[in-house]
PDB file of C-alpha atoms in Angstrom:
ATOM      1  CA  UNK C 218      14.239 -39.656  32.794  1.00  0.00           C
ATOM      2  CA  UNK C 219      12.655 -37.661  30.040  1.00  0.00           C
ATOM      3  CA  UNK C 220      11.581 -39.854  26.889  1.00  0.00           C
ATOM      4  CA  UNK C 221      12.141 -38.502  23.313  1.00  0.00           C
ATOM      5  CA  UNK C 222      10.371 -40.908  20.532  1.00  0.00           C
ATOM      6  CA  UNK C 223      11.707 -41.131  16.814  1.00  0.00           C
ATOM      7  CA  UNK C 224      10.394 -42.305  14.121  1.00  0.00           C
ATOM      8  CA  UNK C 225      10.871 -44.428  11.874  1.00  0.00           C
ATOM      9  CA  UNK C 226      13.709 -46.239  13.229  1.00  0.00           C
ATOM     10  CA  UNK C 227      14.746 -47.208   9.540  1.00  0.00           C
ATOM     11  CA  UNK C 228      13.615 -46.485   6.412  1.00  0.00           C
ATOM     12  CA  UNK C 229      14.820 -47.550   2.996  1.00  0.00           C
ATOM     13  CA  UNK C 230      13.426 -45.420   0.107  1.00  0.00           C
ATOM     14  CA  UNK C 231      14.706 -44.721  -4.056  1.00  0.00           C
ATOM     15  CA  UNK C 232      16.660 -42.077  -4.934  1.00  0.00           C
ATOM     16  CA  UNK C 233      15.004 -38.861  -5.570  1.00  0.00           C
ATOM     17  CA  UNK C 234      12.814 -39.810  -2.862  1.00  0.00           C
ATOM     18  CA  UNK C 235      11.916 -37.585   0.093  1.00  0.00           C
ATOM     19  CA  UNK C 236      12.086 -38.736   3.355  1.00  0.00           C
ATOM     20  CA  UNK C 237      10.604 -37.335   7.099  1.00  0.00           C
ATOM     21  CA  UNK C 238      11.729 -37.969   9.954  1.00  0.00           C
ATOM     22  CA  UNK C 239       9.738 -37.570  13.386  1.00  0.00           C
ATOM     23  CA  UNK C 240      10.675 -36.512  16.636  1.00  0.00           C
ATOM     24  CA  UNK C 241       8.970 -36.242  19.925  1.00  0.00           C
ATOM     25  CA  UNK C 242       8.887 -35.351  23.517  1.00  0.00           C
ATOM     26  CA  UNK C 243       6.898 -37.335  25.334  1.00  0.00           C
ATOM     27  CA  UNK C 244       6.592 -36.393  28.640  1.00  0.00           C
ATOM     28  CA  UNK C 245       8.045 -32.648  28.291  1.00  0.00           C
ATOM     29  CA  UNK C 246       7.675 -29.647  26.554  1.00  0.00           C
ATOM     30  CA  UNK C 247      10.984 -28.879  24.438  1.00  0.00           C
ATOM     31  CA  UNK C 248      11.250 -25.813  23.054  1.00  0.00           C
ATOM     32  CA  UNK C 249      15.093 -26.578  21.288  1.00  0.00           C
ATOM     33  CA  UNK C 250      15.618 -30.257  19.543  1.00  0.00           C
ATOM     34  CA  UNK C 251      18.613 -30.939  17.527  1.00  0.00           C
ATOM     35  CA  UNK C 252      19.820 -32.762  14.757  1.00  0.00           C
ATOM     36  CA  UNK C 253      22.657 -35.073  14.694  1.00  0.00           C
ATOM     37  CA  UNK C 254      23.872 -37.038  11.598  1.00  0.00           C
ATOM     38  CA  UNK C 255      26.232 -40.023  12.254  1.00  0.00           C
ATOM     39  CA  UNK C 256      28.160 -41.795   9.531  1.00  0.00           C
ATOM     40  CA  UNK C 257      29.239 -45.170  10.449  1.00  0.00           C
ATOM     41  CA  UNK C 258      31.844 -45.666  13.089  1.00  0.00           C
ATOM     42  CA  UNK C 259      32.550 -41.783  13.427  1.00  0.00           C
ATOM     43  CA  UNK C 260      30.746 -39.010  15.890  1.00  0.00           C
ATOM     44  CA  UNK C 261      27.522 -37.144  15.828  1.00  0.00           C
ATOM     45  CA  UNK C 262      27.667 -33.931  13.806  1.00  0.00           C
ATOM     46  CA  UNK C 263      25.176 -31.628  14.881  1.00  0.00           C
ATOM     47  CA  UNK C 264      23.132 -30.479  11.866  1.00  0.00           C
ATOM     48  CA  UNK C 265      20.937 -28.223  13.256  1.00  0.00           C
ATOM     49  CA  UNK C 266      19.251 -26.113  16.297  1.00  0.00           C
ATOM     50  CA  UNK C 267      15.242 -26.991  15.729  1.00  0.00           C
ATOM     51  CA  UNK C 268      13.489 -24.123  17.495  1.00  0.00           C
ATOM     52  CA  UNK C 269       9.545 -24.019  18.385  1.00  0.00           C
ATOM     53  CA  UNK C 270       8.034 -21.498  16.129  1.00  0.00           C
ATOM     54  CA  UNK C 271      10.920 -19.983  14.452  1.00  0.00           C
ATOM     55  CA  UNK C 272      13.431 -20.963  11.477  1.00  0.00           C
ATOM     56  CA  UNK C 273      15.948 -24.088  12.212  1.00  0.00           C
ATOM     57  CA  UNK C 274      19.616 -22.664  12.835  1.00  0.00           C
ATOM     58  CA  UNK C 275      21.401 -24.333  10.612  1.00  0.00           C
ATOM     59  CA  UNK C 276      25.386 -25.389  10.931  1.00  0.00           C
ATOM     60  CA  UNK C 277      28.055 -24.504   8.199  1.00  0.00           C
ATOM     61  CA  UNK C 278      27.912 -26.915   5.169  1.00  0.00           C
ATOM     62  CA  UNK C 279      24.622 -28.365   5.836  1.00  0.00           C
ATOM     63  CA  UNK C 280      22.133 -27.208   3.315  1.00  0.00           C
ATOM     64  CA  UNK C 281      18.717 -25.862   4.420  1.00  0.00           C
ATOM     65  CA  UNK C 282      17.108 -26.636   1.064  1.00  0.00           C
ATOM     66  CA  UNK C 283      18.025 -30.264   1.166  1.00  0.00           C
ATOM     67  CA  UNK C 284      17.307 -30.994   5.246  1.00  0.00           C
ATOM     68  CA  UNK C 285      13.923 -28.815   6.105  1.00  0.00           C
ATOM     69  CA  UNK C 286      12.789 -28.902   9.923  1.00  0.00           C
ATOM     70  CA  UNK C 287       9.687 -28.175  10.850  1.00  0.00           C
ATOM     71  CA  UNK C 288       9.380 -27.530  14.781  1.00  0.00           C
ATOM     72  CA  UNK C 289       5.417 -26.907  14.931  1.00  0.00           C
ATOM     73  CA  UNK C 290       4.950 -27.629  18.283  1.00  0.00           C
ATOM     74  CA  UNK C 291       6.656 -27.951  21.403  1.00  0.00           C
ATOM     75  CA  UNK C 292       6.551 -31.913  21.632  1.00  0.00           C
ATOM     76  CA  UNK C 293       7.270 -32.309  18.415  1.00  0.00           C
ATOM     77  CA  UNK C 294      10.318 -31.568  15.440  1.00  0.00           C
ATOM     78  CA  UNK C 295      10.500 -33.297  11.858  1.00  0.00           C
ATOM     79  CA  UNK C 296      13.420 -33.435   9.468  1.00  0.00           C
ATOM     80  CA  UNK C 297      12.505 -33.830   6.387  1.00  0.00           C
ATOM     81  CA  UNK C 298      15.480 -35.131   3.741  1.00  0.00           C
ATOM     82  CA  UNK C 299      14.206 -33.783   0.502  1.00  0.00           C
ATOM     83  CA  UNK C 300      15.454 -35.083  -2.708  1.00  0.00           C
ATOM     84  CA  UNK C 301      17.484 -38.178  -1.032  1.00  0.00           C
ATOM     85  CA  UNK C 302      20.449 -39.593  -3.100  1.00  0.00           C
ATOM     86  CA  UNK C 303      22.849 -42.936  -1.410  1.00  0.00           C
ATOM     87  CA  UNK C 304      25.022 -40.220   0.519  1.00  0.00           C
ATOM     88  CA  UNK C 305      22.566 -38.232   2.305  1.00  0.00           C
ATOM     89  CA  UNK C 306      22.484 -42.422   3.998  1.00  0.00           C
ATOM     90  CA  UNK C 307      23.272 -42.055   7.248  1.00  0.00           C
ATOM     91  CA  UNK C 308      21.962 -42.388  11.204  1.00  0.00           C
ATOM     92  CA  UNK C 309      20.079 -39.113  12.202  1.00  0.00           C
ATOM     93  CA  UNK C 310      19.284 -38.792  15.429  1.00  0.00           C
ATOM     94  CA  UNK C 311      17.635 -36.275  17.372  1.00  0.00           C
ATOM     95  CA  UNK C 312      18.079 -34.709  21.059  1.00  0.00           C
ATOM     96  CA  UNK C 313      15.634 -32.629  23.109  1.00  0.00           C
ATOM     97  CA  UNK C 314      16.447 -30.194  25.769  1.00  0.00           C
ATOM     98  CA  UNK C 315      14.616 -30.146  28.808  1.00  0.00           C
ATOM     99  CA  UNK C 316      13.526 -26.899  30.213  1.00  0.00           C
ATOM    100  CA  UNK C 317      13.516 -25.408  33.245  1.00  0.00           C
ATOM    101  CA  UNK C 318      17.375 -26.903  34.289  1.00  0.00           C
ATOM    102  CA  UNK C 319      19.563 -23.971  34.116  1.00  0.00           C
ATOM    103  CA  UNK C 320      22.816 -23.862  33.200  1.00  0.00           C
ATOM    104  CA  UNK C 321      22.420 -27.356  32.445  1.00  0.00           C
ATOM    105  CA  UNK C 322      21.814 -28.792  29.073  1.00  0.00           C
ATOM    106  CA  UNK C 323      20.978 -32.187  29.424  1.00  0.00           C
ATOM    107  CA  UNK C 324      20.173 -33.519  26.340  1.00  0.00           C
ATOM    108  CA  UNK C 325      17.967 -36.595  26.096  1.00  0.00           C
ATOM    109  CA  UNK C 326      18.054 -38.682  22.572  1.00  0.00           C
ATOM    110  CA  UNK C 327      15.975 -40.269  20.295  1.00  0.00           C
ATOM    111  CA  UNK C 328      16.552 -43.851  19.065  1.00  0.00           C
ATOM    112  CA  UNK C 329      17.806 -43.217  16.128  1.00  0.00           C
ATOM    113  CA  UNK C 330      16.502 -43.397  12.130  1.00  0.00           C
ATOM    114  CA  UNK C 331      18.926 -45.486   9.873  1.00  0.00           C
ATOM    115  CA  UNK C 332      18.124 -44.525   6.329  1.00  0.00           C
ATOM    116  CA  UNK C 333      19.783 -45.916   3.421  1.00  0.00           C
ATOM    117  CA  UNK C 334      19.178 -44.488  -0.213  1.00  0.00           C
ATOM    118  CA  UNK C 335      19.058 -46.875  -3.335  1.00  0.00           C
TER     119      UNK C 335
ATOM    120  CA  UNK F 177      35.478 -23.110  17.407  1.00  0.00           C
ATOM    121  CA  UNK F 178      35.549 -25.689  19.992  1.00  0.00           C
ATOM    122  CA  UNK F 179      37.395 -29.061  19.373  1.00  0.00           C
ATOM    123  CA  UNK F 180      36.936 -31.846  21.705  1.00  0.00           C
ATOM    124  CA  UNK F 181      39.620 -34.616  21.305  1.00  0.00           C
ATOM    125  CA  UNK F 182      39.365 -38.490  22.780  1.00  0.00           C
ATOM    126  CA  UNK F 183      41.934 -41.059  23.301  1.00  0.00           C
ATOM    127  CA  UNK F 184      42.222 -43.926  22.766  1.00  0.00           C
ATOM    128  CA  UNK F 185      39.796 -44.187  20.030  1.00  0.00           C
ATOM    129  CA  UNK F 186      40.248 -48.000  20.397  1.00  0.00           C
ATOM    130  CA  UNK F 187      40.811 -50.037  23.383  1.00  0.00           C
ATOM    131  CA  UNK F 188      40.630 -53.112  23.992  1.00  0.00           C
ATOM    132  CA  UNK F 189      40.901 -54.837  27.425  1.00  0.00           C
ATOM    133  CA  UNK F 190      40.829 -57.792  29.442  1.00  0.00           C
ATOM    134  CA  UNK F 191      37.624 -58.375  31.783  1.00  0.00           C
ATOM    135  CA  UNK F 192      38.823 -57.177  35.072  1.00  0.00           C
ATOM    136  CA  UNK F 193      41.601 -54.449  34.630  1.00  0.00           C
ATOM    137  CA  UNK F 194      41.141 -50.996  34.706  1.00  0.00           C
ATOM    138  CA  UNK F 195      41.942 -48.280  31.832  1.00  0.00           C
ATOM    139  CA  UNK F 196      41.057 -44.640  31.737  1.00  0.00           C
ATOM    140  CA  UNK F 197      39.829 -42.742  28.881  1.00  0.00           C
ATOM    141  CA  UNK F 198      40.862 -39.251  28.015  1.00  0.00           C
ATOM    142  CA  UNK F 199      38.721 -36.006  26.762  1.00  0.00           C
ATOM    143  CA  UNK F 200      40.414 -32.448  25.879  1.00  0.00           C
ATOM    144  CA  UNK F 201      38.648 -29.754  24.895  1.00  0.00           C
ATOM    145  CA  UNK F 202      39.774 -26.342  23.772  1.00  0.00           C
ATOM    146  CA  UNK F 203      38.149 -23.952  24.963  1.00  0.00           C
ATOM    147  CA  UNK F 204      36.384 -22.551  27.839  1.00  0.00           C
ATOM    148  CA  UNK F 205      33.451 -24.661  29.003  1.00  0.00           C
ATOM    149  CA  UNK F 206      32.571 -26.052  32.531  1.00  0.00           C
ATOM    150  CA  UNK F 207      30.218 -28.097  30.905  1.00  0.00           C
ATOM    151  CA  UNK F 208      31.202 -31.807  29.815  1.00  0.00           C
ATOM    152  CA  UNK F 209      29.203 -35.184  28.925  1.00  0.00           C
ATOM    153  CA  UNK F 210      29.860 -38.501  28.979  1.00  0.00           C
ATOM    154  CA  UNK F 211      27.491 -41.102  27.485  1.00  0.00           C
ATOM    155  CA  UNK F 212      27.214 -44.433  25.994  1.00  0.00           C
ATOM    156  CA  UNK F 213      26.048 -45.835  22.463  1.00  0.00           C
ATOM    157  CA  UNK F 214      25.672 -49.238  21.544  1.00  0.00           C
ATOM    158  CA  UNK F 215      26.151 -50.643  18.127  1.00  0.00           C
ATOM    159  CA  UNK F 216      23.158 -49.613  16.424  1.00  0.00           C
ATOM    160  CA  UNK F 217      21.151 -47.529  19.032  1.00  0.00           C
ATOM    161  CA  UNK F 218      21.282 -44.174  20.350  1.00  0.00           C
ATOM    162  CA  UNK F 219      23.186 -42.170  22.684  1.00  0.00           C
ATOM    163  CA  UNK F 220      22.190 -43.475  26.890  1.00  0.00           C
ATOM    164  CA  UNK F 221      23.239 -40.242  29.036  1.00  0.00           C
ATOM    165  CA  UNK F 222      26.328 -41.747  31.331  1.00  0.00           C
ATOM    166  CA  UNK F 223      27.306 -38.672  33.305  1.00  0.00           C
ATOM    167  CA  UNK F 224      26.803 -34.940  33.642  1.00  0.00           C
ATOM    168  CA  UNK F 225      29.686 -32.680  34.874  1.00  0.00           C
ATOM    169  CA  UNK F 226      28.888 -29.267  35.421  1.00  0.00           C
ATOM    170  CA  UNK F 227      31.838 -28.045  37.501  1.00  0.00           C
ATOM    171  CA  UNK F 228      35.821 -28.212  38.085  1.00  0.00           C
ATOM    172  CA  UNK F 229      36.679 -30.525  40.266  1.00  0.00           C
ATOM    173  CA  UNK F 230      33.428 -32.665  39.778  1.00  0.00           C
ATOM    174  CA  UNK F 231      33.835 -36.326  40.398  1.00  0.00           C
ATOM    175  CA  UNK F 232      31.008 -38.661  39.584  1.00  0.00           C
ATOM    176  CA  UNK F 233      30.736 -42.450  39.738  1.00  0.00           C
ATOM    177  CA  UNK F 234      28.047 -45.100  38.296  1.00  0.00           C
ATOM    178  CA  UNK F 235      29.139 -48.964  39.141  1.00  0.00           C
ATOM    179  CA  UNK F 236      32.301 -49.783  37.403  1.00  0.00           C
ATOM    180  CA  UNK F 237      32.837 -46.020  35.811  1.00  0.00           C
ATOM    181  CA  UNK F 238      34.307 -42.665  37.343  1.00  0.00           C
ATOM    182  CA  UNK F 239      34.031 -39.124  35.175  1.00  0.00           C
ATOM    183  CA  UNK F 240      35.753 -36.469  36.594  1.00  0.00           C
ATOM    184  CA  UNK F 241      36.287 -32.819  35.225  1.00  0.00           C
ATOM    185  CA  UNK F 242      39.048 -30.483  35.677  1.00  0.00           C
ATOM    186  CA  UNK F 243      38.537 -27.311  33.758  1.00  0.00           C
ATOM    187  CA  UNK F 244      41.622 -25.692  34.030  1.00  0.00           C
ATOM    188  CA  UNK F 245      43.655 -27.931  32.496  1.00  0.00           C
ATOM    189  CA  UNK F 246      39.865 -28.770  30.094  1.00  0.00           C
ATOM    190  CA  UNK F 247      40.463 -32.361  30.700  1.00  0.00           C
ATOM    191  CA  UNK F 248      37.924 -34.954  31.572  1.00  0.00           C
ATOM    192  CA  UNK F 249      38.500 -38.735  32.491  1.00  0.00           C
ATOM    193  CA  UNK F 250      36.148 -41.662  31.866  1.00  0.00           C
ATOM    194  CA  UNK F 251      37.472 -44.475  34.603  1.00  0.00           C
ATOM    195  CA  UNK F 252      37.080 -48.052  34.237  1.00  0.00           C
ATOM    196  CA  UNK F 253      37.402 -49.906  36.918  1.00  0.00           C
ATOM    197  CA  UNK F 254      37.674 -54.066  36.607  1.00  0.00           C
ATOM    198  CA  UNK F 255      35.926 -54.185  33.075  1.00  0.00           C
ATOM    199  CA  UNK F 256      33.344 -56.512  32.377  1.00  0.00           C
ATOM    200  CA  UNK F 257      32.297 -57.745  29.485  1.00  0.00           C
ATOM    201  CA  UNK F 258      28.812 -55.811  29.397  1.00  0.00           C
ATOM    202  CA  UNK F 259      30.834 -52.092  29.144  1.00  0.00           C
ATOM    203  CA  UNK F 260      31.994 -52.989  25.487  1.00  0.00           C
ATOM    204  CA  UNK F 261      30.081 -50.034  23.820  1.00  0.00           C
ATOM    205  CA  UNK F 262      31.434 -46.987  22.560  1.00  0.00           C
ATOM    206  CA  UNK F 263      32.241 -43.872  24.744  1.00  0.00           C
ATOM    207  CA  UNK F 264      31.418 -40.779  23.463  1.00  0.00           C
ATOM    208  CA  UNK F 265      32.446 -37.097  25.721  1.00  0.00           C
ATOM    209  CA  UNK F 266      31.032 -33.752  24.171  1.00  0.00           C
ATOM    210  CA  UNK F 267      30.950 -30.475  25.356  1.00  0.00           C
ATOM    211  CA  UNK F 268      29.072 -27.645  25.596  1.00  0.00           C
ATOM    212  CA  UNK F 269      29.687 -24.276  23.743  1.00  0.00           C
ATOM    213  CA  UNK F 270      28.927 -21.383  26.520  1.00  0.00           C
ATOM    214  CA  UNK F 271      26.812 -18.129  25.051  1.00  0.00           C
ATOM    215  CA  UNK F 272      23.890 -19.867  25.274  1.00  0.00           C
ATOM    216  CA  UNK F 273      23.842 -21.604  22.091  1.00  0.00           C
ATOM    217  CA  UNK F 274      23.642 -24.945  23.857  1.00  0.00           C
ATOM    218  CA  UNK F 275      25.093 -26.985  20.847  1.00  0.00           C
ATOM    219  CA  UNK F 276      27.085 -30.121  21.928  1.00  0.00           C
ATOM    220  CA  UNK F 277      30.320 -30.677  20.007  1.00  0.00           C
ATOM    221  CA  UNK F 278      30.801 -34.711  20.423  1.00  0.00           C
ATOM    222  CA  UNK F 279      34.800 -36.147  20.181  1.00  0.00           C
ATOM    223  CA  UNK F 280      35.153 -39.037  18.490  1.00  0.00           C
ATOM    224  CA  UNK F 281      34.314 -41.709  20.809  1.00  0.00           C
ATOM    225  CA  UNK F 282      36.025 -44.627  21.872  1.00  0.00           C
ATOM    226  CA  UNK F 283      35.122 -48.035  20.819  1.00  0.00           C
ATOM    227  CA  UNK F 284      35.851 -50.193  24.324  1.00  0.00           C
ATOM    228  CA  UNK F 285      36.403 -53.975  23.837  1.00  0.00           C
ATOM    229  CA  UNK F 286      36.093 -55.937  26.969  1.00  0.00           C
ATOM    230  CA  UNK F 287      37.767 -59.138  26.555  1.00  0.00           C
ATOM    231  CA  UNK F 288      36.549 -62.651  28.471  1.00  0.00           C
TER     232      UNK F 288
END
């Protein structure tokens, strides 16, 4: 199946502190990624649509100035959490579409990033 | 907006029994996922159901979709210890937005 990388898989950082996160496709082209914040013991809330070359789609409530995403390239979106203060810690995870399927949307995930704020 | 509701959001078993787990949805989609997340990791894609009526089966689970009544069914069948994980179903919202919306998951406790 198709790979998607993440990095880091934790980080711990001060608050005030801005944090980016990496993700990749590694053996596909993705032109849509998405990001996914998960508090503990609850489901993934989609944060936002990353699209190659274009402006993130962002979902009600989550604040573009705060959670920038940067989709450069097609193998590769970041998520940057600007400004991080102890509840902005969470799991992010991000998801890659892979083309060419369809009416499919098989979404393959990252591993994960667990950051916690001081 | 699409809601996508799971039950039980607990369950715990004995090793060997069977249980089902339950995912409504509430609007239109022919489109429903099933997939697996251990503590700490990521999501692992389980199954992909992409029509009514569609029946799939991996080992010791069964998903099956019926879109009329937007119900989906996650079957367990003689639980073993190694399926304690939690379950997670999500949809997908048609018009091409291909967002996911994720229910709540159920945390499955297979007993010795």
């Amino acid at each position: 199946g198709a790979v998607v990388s993440q990095h880091p898989s934790r980080v711990i950082c001060k608050s005030g502190t801005s944090v980016k996160i990496e993700c990749r496709s590694l053996d596909f082209q993705a032109t849509t990624m998405f990001w996914y914040r998960q508090f503990p013991k609850q489901s993934l809330m989609l944060m936002a649509t990353s699209n190659e070359g274009s402006k993130a789609t962002y979902e009600q409530g989550v604040e573009k100035d705060k959670f920038l995403i940067n989709h450069a390239s097609l193998t590769l979106s970041t998520l940057t959490v600007t400004s991080a203060h102890p509840e902005d810690s969470s799991f992010y995870i991000c998801s890659a579409r892979v083309p060419g399927q369809g009416t499919k949307n098989i979404q393959y995930f990252g591993a994960g990033t667990r950051l916690s704020v001081l | 907006e699409l809601k996508v509701e799971q039950n039980p959001l607990f369950l715990s078993m004995q090793e060997g029994k069977n249980y089902t787990i339950y995912c409504n949805y509430s609007t239109t989609s022919d489109r429903l996922y099933w997939y697996r997340q251990d503590p700490g990791k990521s999501l692992e894609s389980l199954f992909v159901l992409l029509s009514n009526g569609a029946v799939k089966q991996e080992g010791r689970l069964m998903a099956s979709l019926d879109t009329k009544a937007r119900l989906s069914t996650l079957h367990i069948t003689a639980a073993v210890h190694d399926l304690s994980a939690t379950y997670f179903c999500a949809v997908d919202t048609q018009g091409g937005s291909e967002k996911l919306v994720f229910g709540k998951g159920t945390k499955l406790t297979v007993n010795p």
